[in-house]
Short mmCIF file of C-alpha atoms in Angstrom, two decimals:
data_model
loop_
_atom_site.label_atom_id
_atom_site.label_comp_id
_atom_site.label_asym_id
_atom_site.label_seq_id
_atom_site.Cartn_x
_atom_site.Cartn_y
_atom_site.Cartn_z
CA UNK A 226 -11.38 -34.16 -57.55
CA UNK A 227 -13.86 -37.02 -57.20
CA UNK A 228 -14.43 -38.22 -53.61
CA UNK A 229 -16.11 -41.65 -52.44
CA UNK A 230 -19.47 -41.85 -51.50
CA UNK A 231 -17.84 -42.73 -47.37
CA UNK A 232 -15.57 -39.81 -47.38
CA UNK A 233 -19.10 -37.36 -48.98
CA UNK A 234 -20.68 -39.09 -45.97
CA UNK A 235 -18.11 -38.43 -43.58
CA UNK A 236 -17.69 -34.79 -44.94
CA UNK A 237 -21.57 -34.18 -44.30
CA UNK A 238 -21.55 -35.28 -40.29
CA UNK A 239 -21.44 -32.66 -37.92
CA UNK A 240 -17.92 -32.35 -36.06
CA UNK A 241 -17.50 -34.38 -33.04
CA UNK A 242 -18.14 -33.07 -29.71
CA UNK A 243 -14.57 -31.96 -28.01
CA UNK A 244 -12.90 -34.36 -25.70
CA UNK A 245 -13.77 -34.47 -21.84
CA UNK A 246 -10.68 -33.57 -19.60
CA UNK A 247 -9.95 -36.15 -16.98
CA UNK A 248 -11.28 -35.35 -13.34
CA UNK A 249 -8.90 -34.04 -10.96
CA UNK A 250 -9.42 -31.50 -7.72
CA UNK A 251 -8.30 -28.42 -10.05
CA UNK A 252 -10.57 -29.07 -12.42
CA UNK A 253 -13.38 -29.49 -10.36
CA UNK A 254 -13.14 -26.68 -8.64
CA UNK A 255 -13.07 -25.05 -12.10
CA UNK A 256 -16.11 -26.94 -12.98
CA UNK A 257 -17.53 -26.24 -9.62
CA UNK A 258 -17.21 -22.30 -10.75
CA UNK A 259 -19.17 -23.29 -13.95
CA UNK A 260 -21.93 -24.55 -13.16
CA UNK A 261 -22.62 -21.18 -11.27
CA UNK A 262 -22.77 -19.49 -14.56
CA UNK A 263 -25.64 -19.48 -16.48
CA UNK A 264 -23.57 -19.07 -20.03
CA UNK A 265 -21.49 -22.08 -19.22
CA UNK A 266 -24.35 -24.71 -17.50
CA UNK A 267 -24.92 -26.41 -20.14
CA UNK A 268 -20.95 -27.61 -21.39
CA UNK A 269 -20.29 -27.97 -17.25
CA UNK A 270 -23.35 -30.33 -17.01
CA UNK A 271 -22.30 -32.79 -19.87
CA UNK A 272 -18.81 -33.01 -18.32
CA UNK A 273 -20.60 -33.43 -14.85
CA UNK A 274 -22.22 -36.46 -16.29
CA UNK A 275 -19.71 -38.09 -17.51
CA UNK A 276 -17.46 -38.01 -14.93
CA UNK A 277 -20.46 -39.51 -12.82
CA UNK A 278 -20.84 -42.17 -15.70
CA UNK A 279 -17.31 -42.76 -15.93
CA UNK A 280 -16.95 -43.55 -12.06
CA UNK A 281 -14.54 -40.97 -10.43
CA UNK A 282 -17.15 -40.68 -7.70
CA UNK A 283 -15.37 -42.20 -4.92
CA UNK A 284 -14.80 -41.26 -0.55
CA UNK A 285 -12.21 -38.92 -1.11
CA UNK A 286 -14.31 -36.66 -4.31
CA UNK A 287 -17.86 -37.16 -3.11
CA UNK A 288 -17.79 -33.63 -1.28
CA UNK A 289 -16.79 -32.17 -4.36
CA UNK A 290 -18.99 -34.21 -6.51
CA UNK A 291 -22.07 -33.31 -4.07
CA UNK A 292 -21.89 -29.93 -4.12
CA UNK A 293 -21.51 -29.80 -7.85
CA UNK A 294 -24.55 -31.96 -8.09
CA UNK A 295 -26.26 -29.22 -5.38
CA UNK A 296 -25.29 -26.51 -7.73
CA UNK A 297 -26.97 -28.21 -10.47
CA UNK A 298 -30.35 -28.67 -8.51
CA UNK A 299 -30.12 -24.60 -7.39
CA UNK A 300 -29.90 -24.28 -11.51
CA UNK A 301 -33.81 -25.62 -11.56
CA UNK A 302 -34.51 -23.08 -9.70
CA UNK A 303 -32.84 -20.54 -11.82
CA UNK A 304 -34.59 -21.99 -14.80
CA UNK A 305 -38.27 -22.17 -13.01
CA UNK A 306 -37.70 -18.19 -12.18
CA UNK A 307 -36.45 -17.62 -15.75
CA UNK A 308 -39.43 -19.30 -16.92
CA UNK A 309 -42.02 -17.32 -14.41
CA UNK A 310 -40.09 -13.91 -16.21
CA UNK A 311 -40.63 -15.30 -19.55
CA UNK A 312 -44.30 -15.46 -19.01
CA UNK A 313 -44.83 -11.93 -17.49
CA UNK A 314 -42.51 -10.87 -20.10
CA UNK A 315 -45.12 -12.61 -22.26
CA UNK A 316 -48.30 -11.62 -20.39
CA UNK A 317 -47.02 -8.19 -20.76
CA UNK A 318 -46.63 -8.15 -24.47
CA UNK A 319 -50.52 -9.24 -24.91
CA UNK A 320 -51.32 -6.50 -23.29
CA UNK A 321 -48.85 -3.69 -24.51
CA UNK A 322 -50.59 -5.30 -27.74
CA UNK A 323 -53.92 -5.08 -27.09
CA UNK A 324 -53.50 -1.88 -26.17
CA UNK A 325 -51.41 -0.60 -28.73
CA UNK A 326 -54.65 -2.27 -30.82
CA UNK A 327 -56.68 -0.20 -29.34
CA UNK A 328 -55.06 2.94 -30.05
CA UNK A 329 -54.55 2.33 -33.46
CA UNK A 330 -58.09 1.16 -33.92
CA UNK A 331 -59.34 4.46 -32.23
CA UNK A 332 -57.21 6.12 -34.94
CA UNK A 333 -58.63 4.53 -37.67
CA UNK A 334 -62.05 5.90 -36.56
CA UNK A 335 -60.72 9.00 -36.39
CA UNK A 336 -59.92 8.52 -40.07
CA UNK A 337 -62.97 7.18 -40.99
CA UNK A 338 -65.14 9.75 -39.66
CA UNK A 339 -63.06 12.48 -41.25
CA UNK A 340 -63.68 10.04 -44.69
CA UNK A 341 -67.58 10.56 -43.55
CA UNK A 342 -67.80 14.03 -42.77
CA UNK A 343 -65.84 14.87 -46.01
CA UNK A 344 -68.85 13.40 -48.23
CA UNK A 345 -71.45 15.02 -46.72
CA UNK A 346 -73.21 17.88 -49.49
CA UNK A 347 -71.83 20.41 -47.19
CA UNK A 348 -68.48 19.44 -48.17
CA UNK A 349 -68.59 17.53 -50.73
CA UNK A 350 -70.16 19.79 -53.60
CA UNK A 351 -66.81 21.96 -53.37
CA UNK A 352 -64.70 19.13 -54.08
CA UNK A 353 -63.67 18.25 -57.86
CA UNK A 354 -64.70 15.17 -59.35
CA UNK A 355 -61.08 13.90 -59.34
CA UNK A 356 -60.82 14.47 -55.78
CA UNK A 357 -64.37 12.97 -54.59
CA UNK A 358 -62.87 9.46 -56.69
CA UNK A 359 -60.07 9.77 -54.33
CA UNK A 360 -61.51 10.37 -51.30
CA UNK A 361 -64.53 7.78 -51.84
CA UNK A 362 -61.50 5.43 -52.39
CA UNK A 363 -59.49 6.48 -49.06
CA UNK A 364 -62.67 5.83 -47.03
CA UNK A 365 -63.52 2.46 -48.39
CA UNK A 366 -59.56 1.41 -47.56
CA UNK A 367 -59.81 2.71 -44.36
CA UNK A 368 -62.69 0.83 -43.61
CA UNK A 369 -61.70 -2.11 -44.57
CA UNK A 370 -58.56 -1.69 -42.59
CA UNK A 371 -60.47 -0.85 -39.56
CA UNK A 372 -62.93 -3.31 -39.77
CA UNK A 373 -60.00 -5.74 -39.68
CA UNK A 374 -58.69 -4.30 -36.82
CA UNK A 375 -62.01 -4.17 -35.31
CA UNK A 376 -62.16 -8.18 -35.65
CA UNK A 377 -58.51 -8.63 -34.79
CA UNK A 378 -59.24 -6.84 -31.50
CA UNK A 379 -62.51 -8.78 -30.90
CA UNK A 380 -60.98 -12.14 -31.41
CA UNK A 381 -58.77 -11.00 -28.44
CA UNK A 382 -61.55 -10.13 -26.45
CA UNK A 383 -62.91 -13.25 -27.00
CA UNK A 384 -60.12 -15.48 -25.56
CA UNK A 385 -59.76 -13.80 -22.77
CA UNK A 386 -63.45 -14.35 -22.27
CA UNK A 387 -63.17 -18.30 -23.32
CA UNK A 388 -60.21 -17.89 -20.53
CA UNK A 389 -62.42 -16.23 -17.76
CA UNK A 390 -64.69 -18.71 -18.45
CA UNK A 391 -62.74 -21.62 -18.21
CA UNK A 392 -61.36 -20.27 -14.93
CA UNK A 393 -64.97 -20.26 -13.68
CA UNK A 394 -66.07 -23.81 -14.58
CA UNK A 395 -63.03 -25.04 -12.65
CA UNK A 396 -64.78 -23.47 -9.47
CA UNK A 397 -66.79 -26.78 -9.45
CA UNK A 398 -66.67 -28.78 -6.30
CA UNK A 399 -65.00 -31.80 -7.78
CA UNK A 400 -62.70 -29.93 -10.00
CA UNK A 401 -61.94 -27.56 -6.98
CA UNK A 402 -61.36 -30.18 -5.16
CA UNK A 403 -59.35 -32.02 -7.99
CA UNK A 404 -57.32 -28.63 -8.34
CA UNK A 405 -56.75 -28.36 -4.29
CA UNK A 406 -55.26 -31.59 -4.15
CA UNK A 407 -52.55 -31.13 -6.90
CA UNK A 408 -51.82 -27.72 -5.97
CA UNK A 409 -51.31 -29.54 -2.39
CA UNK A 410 -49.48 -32.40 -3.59
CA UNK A 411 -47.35 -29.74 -6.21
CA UNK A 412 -46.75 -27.93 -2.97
CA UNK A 413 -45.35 -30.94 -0.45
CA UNK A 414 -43.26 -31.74 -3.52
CA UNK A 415 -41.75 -28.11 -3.82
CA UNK A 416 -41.47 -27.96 0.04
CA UNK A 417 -39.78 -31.49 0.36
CA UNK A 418 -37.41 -30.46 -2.70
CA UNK A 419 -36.73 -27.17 -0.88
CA UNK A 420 -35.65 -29.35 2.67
CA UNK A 421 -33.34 -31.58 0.78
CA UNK A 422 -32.02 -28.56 -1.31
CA UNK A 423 -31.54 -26.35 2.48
CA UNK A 424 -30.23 -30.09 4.12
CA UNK A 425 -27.27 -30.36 1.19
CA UNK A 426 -26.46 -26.85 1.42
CA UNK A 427 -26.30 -26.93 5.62
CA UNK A 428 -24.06 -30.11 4.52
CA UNK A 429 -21.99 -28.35 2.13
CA UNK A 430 -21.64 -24.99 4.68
CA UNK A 431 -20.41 -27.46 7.11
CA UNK A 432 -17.90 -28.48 4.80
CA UNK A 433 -16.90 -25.04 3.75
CA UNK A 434 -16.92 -24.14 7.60
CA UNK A 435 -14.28 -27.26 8.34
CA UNK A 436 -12.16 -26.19 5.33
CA UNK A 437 -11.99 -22.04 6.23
CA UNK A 438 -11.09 -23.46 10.40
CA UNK A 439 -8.24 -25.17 8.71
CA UNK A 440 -6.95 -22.90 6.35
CA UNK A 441 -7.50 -20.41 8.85
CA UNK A 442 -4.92 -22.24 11.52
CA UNK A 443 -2.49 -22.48 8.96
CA UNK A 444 -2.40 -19.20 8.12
CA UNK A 445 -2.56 -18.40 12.04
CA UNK A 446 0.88 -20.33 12.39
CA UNK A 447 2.38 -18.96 9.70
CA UNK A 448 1.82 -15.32 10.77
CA UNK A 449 3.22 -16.31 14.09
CA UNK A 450 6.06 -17.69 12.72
CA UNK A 451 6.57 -14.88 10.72
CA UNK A 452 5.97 -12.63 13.80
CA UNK A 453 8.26 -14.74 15.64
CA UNK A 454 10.69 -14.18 12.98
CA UNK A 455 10.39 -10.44 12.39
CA UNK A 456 10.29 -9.43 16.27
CA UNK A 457 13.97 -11.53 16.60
CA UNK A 458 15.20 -9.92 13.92
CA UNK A 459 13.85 -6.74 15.23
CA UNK A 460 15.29 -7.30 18.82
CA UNK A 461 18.78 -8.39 16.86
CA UNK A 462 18.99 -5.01 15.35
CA UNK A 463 18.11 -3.35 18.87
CA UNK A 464 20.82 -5.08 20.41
CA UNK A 465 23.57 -4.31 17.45
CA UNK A 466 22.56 -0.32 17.80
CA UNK A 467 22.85 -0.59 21.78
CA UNK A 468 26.37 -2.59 21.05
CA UNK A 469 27.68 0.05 18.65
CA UNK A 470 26.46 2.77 21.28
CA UNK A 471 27.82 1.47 24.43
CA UNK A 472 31.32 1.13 22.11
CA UNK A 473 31.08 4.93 21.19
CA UNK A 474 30.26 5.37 24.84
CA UNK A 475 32.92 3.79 26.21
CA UNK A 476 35.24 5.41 23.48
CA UNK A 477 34.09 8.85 24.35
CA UNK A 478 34.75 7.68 28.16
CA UNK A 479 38.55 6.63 27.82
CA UNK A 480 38.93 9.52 25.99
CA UNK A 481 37.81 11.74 28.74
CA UNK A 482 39.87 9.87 31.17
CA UNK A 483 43.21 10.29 29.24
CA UNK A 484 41.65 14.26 28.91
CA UNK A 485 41.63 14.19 32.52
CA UNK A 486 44.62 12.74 33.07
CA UNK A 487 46.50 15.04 31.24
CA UNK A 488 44.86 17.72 33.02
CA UNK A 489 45.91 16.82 36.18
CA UNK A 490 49.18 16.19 35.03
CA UNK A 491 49.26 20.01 33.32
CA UNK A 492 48.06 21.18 37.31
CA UNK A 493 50.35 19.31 39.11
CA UNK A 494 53.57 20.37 36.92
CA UNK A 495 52.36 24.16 36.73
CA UNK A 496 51.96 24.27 40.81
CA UNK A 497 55.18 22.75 41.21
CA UNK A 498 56.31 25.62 38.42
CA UNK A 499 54.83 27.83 40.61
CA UNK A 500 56.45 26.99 43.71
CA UNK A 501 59.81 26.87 41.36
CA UNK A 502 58.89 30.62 40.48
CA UNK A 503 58.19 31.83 43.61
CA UNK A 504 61.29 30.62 45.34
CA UNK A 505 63.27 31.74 42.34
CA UNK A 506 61.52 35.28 43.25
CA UNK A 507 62.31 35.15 46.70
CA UNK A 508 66.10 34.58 46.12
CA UNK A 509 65.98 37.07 43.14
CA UNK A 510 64.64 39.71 45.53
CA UNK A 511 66.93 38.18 48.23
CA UNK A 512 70.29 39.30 45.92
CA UNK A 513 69.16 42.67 44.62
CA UNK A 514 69.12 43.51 48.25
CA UNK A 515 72.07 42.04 48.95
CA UNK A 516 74.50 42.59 45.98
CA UNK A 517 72.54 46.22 44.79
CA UNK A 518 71.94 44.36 41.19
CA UNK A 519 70.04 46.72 38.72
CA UNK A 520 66.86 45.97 37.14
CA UNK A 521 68.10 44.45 34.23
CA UNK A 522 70.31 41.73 35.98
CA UNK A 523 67.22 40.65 37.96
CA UNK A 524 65.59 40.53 34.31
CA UNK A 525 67.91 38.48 32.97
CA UNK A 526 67.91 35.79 35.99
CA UNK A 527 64.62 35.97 36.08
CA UNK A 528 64.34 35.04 31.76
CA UNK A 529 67.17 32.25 32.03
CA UNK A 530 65.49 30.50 34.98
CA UNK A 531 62.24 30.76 33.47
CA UNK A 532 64.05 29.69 30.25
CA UNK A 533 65.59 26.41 32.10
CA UNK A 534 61.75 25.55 33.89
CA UNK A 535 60.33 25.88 30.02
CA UNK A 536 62.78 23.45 28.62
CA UNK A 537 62.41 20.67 31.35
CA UNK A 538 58.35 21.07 30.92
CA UNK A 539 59.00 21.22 27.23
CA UNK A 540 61.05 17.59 27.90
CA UNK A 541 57.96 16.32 30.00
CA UNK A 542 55.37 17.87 27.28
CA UNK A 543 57.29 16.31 24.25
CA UNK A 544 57.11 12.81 26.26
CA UNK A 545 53.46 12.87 26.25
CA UNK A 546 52.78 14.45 22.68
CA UNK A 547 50.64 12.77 20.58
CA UNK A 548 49.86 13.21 16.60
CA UNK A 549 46.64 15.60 15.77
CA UNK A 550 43.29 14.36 15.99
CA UNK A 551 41.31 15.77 13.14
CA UNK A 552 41.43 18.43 10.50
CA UNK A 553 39.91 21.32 13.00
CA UNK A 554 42.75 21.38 14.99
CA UNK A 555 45.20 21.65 12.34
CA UNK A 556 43.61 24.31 11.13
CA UNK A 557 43.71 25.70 14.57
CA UNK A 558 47.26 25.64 14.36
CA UNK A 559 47.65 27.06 11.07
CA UNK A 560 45.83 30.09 12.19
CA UNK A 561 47.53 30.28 15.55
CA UNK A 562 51.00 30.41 13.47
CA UNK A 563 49.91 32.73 11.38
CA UNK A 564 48.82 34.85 14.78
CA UNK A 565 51.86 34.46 16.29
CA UNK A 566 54.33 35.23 13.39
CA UNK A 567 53.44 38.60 13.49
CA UNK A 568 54.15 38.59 17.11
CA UNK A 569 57.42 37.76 17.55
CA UNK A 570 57.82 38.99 21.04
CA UNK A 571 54.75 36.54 21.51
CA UNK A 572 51.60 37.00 23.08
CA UNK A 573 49.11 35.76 26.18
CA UNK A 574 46.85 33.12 25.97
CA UNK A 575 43.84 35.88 27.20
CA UNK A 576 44.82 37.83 23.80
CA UNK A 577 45.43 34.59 21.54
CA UNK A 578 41.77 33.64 22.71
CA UNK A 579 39.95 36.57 21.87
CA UNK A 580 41.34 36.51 18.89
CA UNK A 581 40.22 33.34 17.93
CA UNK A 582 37.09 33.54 19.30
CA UNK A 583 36.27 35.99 16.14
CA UNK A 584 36.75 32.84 14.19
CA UNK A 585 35.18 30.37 16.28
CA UNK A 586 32.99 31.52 19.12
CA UNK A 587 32.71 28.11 21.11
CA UNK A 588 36.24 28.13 21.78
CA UNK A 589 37.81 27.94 24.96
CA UNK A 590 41.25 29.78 26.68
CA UNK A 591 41.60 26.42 28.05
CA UNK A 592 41.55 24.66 24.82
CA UNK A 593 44.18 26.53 22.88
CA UNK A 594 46.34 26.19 25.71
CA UNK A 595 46.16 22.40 25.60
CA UNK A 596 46.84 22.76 22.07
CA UNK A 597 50.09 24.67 22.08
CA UNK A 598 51.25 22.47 25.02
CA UNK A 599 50.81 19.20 22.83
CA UNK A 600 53.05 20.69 20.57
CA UNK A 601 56.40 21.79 22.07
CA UNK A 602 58.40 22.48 19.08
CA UNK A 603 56.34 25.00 17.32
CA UNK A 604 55.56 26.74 20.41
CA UNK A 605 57.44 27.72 23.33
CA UNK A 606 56.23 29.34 26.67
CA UNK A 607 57.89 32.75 28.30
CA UNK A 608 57.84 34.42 31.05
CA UNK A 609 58.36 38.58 31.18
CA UNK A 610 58.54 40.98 33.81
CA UNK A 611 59.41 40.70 37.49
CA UNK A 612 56.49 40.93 40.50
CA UNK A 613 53.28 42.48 39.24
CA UNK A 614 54.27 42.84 35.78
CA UNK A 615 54.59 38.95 35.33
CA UNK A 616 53.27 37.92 32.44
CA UNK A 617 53.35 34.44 30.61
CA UNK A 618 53.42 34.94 26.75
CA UNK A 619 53.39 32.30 23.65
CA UNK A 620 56.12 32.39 21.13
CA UNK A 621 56.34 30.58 17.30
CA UNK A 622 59.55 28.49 17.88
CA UNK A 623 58.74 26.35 14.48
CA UNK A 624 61.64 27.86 12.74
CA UNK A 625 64.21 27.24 15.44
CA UNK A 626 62.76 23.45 16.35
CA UNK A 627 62.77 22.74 12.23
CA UNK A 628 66.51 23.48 12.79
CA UNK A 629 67.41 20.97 16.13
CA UNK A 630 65.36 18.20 14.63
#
């Protein structure tokens, strides 16, 4: 393929530089970060320039544009320390040199006088004539070598000398005084550089400061909004839990209430059963005197008045009945059936209770009675005996009141 001498041309220049972004406040800052590192100084200057060239210096980017100009001049500095390094790095190196010289040099003495003492007649009459050729050769080598060193190490000498010398003529009154006055001049120059450097950066702090006060207020509001915010919510919940108590309380309370309602209720009908029994006692007693009844007859009084007493409460009891509450007390009565069908002549609430109080031990006498009350058609109450040997005994009825529903 045969190309034109323009496009050979164009092949052989170097590629062009890549294209400058356009300013903007991101990209300063990015550029701000860059000139800060020493790798990346010298791409961050030539975009620093021609921004400046270009004119995006204006009132609202000349912070920004000053202290990336400040962070250039801090770079001289950077570069003038460099530069001190490089020259003890240098200074250094002479003299790991010159020493290292000097060692080797001492070694090639060392070399040479085993060369010398090896062609003494002492010595040398036992070598062979093969070996003297070789050793007269070795010695003239190593002479020559160390000779060269010798001068090499000399020459040093000899600047350093030329240098110390130099140093000394300048201790002349008109080149001291020559010397004073740049050094003073050098030094108003560093010191005035210095001020301007300390005045931008005191500048540029000030800045910084005004920026971190504001940034710092906004962030101030918004963590007191948000601790606005997160106490409400936190006084909202408070107030829902306290709600949902005082409901639970006030729950538990009418329940109590209607507890202690029926409790006075249960009082109040078994005194008046009481003062039923008694009179029916009295006038019991009252006709065995009078008509010479036996035992039995007074029994059987006794049972059917008892009986008609039982079925008016049971009327009363069934009135104020109410469904079962939770699973615990049907269980209750599942085990208090069971009890009781293997009493059929029925049994006292005293031995009902400690029988159940094998199976649960925090219940009460008064508990179980409520119980069987509340539930009129699966149990009935009796009462046996006559005087002394009254006794008041619980009876399953469940079969019989399955029948009269």
């Amino acid at each position: 393929v045969k190309y034109s001498p323009r496009c050979k041309i164009d092949r052989l220049r170097p590629p062009s530089p890549p294209a400058i972004m356009h300013y903007s406040e991101h990209e300063a800052a990015l550029l701000a970060e860059k000139l800060k590192d020493d790798s990346k100084f010298s791409e961050a200057i030539t975009v620093l320039l021609s921004w400046i060239e270009r004119g995006e210096v204006n009132r609202r980017s000349a912070n920004q544009f000053y202290s990336m100009v400040q962070s250039a001049n801090s770079h001289v500095r950077r570069l003038m320390n460099e530069k001190a390094t490089h020259e003890q790095e240098m200074e250094e190196a002479k003299e790991n040199f010159k020493n290292a010289l000097t060692g080797i040099l001492t070694q090639f003495e060392q070399i040479v006088a085993v060369f010398n003492a090896s062609t003494r007649q002492k010595a040398w009459d036992h070598f062979s004539k093969a070996q003297r050729k070789n050793i007269d050769i070795w010695r003239k080598h190593s002479e020559e070598l160390r000779n060269a060193q010798s001068e090499q190490l000399m020459g040093i000498r000899r600047e350093e000398e030329m240098e110390m010398s130099d140093d000394e003529n300048c201790d002349s009154p008109t080149k001291k005084m020559r010397v004073d006055e740049s050094a003073l001049a050098a030094q108003a120059y560093a010191l005035k550089e210095e001020n301007d450097s300390l005045r931008w950066q005191l500048d540029a702090y000030r800045n910084e400061v005004e920026l971190l006060k504001q940034e710092k207020e906004q962030l101030f509001r918004t963590e007191e909004n948000l601790t606005k915010d997160q106490q409400l919510q936190f006084l909202q919940q408070t107030m829902q839990g306290m709600q949902q108590q005082l409901l639970t309380i006030q729950e538990e309370l009418n329940n109590k209430k209607s507890e202690l309602e029926q409790a006075k209720e249960e009082q109040s009908h078994t005194q008046a059963l009481l003062k039923v029994l008694q009179e029916q006692l009295k006038g019991t007693k009252e006709l065995v005197e009078t008509n010479g009844h036996s035992h039995e007859d007074s029994n059987e009084i006794n049972v059917l008045t008892v009986a008609l007493v039982n079925q008016d409460r049971e009327n009363n009891i069934e009135k104020r009945s109410q469904g079962l509450k939770s699973e615990k007390e049907a269980l209750l009565i599942g085990i208090i059936s069971t009890f009781l069908h293997v009493h059929p002549f029925g049994a006292n609430i005293e031995y009902l209770w400690s029988y159940m109080q094998q199976l649960d031990s925090k219940i009460s006498a008064n508990e179980i009675e409520m119980l069987l009350m509340r539930l009129p058609r699966m149990f009935k109450q009796e009462f046996t005996g006559v005087g002394a040997t009254l006794e008041k005994r619980w009876k399953l009825c469940a079969f019989e009141g399955i029948k009269t529903t």
